[in-house]
PDB file of C-alpha atoms in Angstrom:
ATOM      1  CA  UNK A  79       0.000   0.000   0.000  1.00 51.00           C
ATOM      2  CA  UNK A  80       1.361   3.332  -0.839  1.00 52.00           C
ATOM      3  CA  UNK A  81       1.185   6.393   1.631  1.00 51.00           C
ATOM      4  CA  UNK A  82       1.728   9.784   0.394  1.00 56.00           C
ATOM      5  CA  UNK A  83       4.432  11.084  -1.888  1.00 53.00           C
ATOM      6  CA  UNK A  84       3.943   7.487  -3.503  1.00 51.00           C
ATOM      7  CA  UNK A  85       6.859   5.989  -1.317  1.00 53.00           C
ATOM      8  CA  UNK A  86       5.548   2.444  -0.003  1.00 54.00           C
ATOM      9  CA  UNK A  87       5.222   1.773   3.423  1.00 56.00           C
ATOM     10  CA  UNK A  88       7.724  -0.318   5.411  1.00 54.00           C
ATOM     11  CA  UNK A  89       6.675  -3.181   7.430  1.00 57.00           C
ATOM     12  CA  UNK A  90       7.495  -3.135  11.705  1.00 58.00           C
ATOM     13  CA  UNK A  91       9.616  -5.758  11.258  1.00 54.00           C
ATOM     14  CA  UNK A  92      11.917  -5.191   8.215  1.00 56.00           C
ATOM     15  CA  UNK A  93      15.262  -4.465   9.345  1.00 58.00           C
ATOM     16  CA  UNK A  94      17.104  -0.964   8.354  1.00 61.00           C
ATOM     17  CA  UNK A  95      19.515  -0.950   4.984  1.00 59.00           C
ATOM     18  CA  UNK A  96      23.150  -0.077   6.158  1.00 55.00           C
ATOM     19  CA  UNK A  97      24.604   2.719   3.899  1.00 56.00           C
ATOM     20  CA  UNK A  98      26.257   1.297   0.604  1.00 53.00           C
ATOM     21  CA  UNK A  99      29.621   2.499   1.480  1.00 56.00           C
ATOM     22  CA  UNK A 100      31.250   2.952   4.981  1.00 52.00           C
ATOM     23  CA  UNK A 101      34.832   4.186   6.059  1.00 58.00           C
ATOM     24  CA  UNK A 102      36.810   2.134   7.406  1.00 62.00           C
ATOM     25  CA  UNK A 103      39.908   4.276   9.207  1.00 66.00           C
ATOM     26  CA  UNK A 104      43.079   3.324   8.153  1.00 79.00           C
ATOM     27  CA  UNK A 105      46.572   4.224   9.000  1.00 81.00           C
ATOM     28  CA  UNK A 106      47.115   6.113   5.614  1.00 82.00           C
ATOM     29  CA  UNK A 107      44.046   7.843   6.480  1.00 81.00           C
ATOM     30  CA  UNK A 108      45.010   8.643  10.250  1.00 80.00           C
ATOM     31  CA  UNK A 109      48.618   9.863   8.739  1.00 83.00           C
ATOM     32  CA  UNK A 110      46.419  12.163   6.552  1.00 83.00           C
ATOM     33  CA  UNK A 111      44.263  13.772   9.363  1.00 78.00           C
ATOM     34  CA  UNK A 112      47.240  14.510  11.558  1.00 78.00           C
ATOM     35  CA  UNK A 113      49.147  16.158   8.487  1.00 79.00           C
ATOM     36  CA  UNK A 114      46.493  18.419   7.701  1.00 74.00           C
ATOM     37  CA  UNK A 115      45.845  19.526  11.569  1.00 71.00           C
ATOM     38  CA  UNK A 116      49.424  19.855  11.825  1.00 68.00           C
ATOM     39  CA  UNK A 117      49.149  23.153   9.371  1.00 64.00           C
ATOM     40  CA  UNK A 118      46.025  24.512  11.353  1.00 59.00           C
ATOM     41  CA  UNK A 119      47.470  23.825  15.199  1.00 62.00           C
ATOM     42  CA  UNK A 120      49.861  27.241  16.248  1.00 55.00           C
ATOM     43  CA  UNK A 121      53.355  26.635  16.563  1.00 57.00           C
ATOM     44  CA  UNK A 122      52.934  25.492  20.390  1.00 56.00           C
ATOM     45  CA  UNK A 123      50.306  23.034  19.072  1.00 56.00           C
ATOM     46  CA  UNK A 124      47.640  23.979  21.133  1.00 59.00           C
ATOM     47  CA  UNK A 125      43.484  25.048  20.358  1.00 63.00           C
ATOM     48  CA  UNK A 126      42.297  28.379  21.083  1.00 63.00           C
ATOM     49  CA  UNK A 127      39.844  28.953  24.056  1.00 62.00           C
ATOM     50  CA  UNK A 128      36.765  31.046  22.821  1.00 62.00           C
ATOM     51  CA  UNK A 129      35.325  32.600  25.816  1.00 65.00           C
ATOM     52  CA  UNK A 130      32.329  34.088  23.538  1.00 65.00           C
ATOM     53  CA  UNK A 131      31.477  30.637  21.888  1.00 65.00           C
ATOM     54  CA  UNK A 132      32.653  28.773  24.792  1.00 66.00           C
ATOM     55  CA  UNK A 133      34.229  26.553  22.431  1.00 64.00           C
ATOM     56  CA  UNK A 134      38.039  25.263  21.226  1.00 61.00           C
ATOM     57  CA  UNK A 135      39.041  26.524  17.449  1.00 62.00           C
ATOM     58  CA  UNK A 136      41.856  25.463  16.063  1.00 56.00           C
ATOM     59  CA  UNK A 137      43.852  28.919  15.267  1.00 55.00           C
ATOM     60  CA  UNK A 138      44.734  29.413  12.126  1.00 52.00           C
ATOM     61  CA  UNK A 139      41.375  27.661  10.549  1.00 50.00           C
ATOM     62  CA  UNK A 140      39.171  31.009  10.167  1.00 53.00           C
ATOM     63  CA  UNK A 141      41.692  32.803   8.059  1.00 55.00           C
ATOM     64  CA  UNK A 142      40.135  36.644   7.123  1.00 59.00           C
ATOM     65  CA  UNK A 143      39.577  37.842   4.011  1.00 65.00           C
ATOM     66  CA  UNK A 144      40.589  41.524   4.398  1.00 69.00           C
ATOM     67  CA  UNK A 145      43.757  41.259   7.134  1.00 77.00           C
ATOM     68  CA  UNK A 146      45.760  44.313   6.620  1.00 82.00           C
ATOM     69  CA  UNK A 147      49.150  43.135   8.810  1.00 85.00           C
ATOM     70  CA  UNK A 148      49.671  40.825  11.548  1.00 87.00           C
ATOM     71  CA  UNK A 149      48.215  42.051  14.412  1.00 87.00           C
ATOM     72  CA  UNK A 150      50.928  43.146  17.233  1.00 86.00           C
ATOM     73  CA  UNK A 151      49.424  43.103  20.364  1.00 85.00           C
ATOM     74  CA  UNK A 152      48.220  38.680  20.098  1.00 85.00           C
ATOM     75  CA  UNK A 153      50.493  37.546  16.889  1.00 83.00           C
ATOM     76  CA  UNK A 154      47.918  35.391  15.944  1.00 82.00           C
ATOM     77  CA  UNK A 155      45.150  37.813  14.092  1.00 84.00           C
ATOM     78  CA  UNK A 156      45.125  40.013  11.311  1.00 85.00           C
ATOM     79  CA  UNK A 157      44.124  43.798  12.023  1.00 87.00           C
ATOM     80  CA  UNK A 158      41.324  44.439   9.321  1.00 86.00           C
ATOM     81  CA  UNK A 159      38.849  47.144   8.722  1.00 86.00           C
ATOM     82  CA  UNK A 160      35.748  46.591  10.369  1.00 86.00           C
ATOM     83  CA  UNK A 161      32.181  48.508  10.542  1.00 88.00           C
ATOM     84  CA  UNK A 162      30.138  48.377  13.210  1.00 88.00           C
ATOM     85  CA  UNK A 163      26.967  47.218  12.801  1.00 89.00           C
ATOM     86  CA  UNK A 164      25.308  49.224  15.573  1.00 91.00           C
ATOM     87  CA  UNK A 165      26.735  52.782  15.003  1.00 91.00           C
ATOM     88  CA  UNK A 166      27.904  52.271  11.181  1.00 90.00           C
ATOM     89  CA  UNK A 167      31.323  53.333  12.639  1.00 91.00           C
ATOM     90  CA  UNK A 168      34.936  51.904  10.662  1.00 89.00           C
ATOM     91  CA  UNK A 169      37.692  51.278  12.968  1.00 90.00           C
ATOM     92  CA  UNK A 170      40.572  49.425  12.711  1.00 90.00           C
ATOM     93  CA  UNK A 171      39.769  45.700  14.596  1.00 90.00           C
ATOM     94  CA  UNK A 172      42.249  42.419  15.210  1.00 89.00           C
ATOM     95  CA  UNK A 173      40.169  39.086  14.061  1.00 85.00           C
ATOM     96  CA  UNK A 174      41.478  37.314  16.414  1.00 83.00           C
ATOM     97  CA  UNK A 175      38.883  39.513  18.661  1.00 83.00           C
ATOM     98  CA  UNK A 176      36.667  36.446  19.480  1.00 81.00           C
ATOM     99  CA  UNK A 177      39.741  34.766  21.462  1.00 82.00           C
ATOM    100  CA  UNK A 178      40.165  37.765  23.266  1.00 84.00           C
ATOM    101  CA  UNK A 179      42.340  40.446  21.477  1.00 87.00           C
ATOM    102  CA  UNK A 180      41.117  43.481  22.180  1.00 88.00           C
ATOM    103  CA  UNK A 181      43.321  45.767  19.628  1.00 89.00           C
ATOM    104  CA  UNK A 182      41.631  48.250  17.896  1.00 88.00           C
ATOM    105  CA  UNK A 183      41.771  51.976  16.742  1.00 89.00           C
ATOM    106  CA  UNK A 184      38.850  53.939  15.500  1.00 89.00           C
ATOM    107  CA  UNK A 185      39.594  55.967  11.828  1.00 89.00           C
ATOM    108  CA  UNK A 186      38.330  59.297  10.084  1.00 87.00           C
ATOM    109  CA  UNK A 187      34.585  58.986   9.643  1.00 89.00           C
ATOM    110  CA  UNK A 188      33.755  61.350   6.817  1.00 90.00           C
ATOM    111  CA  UNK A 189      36.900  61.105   4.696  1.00 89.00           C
ATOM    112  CA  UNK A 190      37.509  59.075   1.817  1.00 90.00           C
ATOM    113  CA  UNK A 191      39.496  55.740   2.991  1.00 89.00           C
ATOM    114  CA  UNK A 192      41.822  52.811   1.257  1.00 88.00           C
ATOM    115  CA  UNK A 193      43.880  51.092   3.666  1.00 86.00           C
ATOM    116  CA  UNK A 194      47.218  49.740   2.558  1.00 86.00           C
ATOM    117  CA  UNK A 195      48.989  46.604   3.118  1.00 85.00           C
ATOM    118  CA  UNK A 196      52.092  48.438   4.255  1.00 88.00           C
ATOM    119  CA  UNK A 197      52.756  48.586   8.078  1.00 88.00           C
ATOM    120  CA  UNK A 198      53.821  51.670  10.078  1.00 88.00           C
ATOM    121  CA  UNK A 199      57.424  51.586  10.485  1.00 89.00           C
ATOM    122  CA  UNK A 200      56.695  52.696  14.451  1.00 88.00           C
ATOM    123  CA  UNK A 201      54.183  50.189  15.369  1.00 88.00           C
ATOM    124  CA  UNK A 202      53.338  47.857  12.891  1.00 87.00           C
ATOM    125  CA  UNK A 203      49.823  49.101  12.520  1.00 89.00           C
ATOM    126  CA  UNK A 204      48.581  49.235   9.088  1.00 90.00           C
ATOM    127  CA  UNK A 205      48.965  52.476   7.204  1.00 89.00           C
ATOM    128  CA  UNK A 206      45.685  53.992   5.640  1.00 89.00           C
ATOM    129  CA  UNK A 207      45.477  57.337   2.905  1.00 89.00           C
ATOM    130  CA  UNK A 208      42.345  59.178   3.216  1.00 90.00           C
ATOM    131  CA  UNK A 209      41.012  62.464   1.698  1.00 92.00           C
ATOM    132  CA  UNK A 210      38.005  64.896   2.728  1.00 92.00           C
ATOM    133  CA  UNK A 211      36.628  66.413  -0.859  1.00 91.00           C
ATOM    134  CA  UNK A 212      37.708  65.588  -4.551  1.00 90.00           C
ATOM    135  CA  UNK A 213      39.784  68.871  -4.014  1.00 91.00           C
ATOM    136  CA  UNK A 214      41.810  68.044  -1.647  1.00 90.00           C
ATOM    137  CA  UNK A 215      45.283  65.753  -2.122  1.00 91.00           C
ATOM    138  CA  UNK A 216      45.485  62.128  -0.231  1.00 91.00           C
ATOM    139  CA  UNK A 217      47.173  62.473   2.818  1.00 88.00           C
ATOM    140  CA  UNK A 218      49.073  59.080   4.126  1.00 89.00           C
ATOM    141  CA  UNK A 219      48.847  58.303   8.231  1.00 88.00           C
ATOM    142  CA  UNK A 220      49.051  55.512  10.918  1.00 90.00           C
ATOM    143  CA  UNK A 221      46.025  53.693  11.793  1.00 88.00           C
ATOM    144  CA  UNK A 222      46.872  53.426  15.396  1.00 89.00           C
ATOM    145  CA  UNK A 223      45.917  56.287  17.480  1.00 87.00           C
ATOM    146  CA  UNK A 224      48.245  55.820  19.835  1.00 89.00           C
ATOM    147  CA  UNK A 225      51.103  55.673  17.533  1.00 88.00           C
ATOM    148  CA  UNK A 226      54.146  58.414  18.109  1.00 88.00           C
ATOM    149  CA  UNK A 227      54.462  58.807  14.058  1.00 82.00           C
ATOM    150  CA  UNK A 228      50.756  59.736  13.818  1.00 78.00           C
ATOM    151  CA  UNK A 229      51.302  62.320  16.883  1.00 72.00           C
ATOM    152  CA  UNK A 230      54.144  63.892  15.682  1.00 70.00           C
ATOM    153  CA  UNK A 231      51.845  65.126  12.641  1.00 66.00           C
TER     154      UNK A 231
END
């Protein structure tokens, strides 16, 4: 008797079909897994402790997109531009911020922006050229705030 959808029905009894193919772990296989792992685990070989996730990543694994420079306050993140969602702001962030870096630097709101892949020969920080009006020429700075290049301006 068919049921609906025109898939029969199975009996109480019948006894469920095992998959077609199964894996069966072998040593090639382990050697494998611990090879690629290997190139995800940090250089101390240990997992990251998300406090925010409550939950072990393997650094290294969520590589971002947009990383400027390596970030210098944790080593392990890339310092990217970010926008906040709440107050549409862009600021300088680390991506490493889940794990608990908390580098950051906020930038010029209203100018014209294109951050560059070069660091700051102070502080590492990325280096960013920005421009208010057409008019005006583009003027190269420090993304860090804090950064004695950037005050010396």
């Amino acid at each position: 008797m068919a049921a609906k959808g025109g898939t029969a029905r199975r009996r109480a009894g019948a006894a469920r079909a095992m998959p077609a193919r199964t894996a069966a772990s072998t040593e090639r296989d382990v050697r494998l897994l611990r090879e690629e792992l290997d190139e995800y685990l940090d250089p101390a070989g240990y997992l990251a402790w998300s406090e925010r996730t409550r939950t072990y990543t393997i650094l290294g694994t969520r590589s971002p997109r947009g990383g400027l420079v390596r970030c210098p306050s944790c080593g392990t993140g890339m310092l990217m531009l970010v926008r906040s969602r709440a107050t549409r702001k862009r600021f300088v962030g680390c991506s490493n911020y889940l794990n608990g870096c908390d580098a950051s630097s906020p930038l010029p709101q209203r100018a014209r922006l294109r951050a560059l892949r070069q660091a700051c020969p102070e502080c590492s920080w990325p280096m960013v050229i920005y421009r208010y009006s057409r008019k005006s020429s583009w003027s190269r700075m420090c993304s860090n705030h804090e950064c004695p290049a950037r005050a010396a301006r």
